[in-house]
Each structure stands twice: as C-alpha cells, then as structure tokens.
Short mmCIF file of C-alpha atoms in Angstrom, two decimals:
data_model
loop_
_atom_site.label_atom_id
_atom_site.label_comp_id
_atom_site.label_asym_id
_atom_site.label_seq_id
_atom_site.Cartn_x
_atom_site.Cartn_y
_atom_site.Cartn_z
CA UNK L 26 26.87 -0.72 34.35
CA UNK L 27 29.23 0.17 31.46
CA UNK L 28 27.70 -0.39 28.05
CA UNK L 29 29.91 0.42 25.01
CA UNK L 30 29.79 0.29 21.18
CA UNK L 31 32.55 -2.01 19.54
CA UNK L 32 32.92 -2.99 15.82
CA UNK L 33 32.62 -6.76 15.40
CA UNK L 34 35.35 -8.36 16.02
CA UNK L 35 35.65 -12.19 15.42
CA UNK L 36 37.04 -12.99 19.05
CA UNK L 37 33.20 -12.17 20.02
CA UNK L 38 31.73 -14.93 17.73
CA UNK L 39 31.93 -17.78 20.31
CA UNK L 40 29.89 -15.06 22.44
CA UNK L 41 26.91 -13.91 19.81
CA UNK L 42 26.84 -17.22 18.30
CA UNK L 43 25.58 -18.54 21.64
CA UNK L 44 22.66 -15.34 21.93
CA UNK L 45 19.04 -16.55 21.85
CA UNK L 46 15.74 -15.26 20.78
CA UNK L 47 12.36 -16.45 21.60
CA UNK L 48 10.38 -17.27 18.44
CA UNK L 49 8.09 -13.86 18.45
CA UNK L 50 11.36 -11.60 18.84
CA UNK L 51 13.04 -13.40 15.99
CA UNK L 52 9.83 -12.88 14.03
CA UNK L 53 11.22 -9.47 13.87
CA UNK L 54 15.12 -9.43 13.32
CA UNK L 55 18.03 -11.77 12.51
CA UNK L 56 20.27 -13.60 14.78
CA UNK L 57 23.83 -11.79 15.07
CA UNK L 58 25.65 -14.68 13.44
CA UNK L 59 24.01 -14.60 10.44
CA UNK L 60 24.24 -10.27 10.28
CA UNK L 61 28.09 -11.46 10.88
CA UNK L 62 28.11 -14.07 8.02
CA UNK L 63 25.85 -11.33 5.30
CA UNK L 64 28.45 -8.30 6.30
CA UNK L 65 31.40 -10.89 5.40
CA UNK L 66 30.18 -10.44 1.84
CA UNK L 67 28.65 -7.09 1.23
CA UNK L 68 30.95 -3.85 2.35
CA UNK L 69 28.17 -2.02 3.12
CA UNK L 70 26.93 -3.59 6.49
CA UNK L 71 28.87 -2.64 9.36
CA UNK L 72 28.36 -4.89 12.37
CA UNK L 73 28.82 -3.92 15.78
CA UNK L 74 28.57 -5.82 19.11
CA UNK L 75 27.43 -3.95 21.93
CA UNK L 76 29.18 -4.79 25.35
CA UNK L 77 28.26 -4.55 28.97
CA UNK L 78 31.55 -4.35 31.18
CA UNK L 79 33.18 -6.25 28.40
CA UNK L 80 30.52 -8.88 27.63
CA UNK L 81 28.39 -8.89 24.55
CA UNK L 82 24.88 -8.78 25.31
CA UNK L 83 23.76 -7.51 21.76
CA UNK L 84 24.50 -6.55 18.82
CA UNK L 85 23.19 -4.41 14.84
CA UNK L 86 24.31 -3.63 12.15
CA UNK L 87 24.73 -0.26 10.34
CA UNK L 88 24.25 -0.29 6.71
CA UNK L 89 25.43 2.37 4.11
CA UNK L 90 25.40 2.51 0.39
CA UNK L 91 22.25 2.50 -1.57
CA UNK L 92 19.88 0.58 0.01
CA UNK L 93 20.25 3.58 2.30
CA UNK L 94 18.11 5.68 0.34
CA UNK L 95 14.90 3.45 0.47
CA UNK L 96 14.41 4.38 3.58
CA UNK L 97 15.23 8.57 4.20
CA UNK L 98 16.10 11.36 1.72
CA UNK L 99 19.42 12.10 3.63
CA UNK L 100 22.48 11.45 1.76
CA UNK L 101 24.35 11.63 4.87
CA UNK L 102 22.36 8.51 6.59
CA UNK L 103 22.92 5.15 7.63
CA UNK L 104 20.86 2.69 8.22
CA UNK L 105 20.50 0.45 11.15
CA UNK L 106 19.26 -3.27 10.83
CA UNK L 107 19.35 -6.43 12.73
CA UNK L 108 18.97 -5.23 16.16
CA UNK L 109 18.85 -7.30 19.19
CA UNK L 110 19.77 -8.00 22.70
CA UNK L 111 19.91 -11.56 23.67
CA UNK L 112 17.41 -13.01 25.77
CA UNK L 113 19.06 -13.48 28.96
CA UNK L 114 20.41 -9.86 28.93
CA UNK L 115 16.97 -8.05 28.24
CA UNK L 116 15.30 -5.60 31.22
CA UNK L 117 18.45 -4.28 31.99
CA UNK L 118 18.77 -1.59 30.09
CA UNK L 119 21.27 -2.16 27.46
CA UNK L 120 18.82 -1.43 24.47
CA UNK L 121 18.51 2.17 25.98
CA UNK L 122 21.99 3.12 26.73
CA UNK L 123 23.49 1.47 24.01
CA UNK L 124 20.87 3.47 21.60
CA UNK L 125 21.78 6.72 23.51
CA UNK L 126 25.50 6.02 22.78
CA UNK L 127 24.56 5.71 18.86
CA UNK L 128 24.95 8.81 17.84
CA UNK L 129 28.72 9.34 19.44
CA UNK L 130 29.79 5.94 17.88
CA UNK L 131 28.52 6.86 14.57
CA UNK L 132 30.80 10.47 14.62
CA UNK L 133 33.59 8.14 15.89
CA UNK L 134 33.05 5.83 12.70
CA UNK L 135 31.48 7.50 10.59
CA UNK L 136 32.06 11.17 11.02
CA UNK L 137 30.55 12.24 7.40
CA UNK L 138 27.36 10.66 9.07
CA UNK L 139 24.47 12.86 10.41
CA UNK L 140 21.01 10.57 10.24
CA UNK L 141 20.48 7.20 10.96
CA UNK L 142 17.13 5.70 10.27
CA UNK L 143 15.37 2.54 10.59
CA UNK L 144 12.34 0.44 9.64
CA UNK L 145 10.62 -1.33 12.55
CA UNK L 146 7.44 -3.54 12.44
CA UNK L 147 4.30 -2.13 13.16
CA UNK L 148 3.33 -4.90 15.14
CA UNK L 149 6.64 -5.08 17.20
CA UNK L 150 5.58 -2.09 19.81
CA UNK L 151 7.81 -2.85 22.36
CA UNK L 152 10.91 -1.93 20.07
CA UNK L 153 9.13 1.36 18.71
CA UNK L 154 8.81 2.21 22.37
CA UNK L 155 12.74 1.73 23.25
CA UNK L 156 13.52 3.46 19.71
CA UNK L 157 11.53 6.57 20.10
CA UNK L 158 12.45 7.09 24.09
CA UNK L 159 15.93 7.00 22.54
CA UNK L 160 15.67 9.79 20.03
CA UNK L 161 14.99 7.76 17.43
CA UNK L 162 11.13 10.00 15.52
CA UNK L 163 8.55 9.02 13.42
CA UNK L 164 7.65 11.01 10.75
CA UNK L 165 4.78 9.63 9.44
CA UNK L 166 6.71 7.30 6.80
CA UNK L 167 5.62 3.77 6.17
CA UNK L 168 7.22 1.18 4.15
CA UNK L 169 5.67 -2.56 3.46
CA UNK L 170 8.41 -5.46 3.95
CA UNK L 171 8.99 -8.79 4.03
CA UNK L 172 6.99 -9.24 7.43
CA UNK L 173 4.10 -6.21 6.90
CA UNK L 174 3.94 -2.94 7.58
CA UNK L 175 7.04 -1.09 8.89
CA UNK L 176 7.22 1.92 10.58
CA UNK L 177 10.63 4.61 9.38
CA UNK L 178 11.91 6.07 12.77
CA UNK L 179 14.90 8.50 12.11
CA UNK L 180 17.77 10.83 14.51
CA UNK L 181 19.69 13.38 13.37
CA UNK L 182 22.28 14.59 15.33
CA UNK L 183 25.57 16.90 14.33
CA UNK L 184 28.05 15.72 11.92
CA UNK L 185 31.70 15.20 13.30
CA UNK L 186 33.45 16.85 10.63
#
C-alpha cells in the first residue's frame, strides 16, 4: 500500500465530495468539502488530501496563524483540524501511515514548522488511540469546545531549516 500526503488540489473534489461519515464520526469532525470550501476563504487553513496508490481516502487540514496559539505555546506550530478517512476506506491503515508521514510533509511544506498539535474529543477514544500510537502526546492540557471536553495531543519533531 502506498499512502502519500498531497495538498488539495481541486481535480480531487469529485473524489472527497463523494466521502461519507456515519453520524457518530461526524459528531466529531467536518466533512472534507466543507474544510475545502472554509480554506477557500481564510489563508490560514491548509488542506491536504491523503492518497492511497493515487486515490483519496482522506483528508485534514493544517491550520497556522493565530488561532494556533490557543492550543500550544510553540510559535513554530501548526495546527491540525478536520481529520478523517472516509468510511469505506477505514481498517486499513491509512490513518496510521498517513499520521506517520506528517511530520516529513510538514518539513516539505512548512519547513519553519517544528510542532503540530491538536484538540480531540474526550469522548472520541478511538481517534486518541490512532493519534497517540502515531507520536502524537498528551500533556495533560484540556480545552472545552463546541462539542465538550477536548483533549491537546502534540509532536515535535526537527525543523527542516
């Protein structure tokens, strides 16, 4: 299986815009095409589709600017939001690997970049689990949102510059 890290590009919007989520996943994150259609207007979201052999099977978005800073202390952070991997595609992996390919995409992209962090629900377990056997620690912080109690998870990794 090859899993890769692309920046959204609009040839894969017939693709995402097609992605489903069962009604307690989507409790928890947005659908791609609408992270698409909020990054249109706001500079600082950064989507990108992950593909398996060429196929997108998921897709986040990384965020930078200050909303940033609500979440870590870093000034060299990003933030990732909107995760998800569409139904049909889901137990086969592609959450892990394309997490474990994070941190080379964000030098790649973002080579100024040395943190990413991210707020996950308390009550959404099975995502903390793929997060944290990914690299991704919890420190302890906890942030109320929209949908309760979210835990901070965070990875630092070496800067590319």
């Amino acid at each position: 299986m090859s899993v890769q890290l692309q920046p959204y590009e609009e040839n894969y919007k017939n693709s995402i815009r097609h992605f489903y989520l069962p009604e307690d996943q989507l409790y928890f994150t947005a659908m791609p095409t609408e992270s698409v259609d909020l990054a249109e207007g706001d500079p600082t979201r950064h989507p990108v589709t992950i593909l398996a052999d060429g196929k997108p099977v998921g897709m986040f978005v990384l965020q930078d600017g200050p909303r940033v800073q609500e979440y870590t202390h870093h000034k060299n952070a990003l933030l990732l939001i909107a995760y998800m991997i569409d139904r049909s595609e889901q137990g086969k992996g592609y959450a892990t690997h394309s997490l474990r390919k994070l941190p080379n995409y964000i030098r790649e992209y973002f080579p100024e970049i040395s943190h990413v962090v991210l707020a996950v629900n308390m009550k959404n377990h099975s995502a903390q689990r793929v997060y944290q056997k990914c690299g991704f620690v919890d420190k302890g912080e906890r942030k109320l949102g929209k949908k309760g109690w979210q835990m901070i998870l965070e990875q630092s990794f070496e800067k590319n510059v």
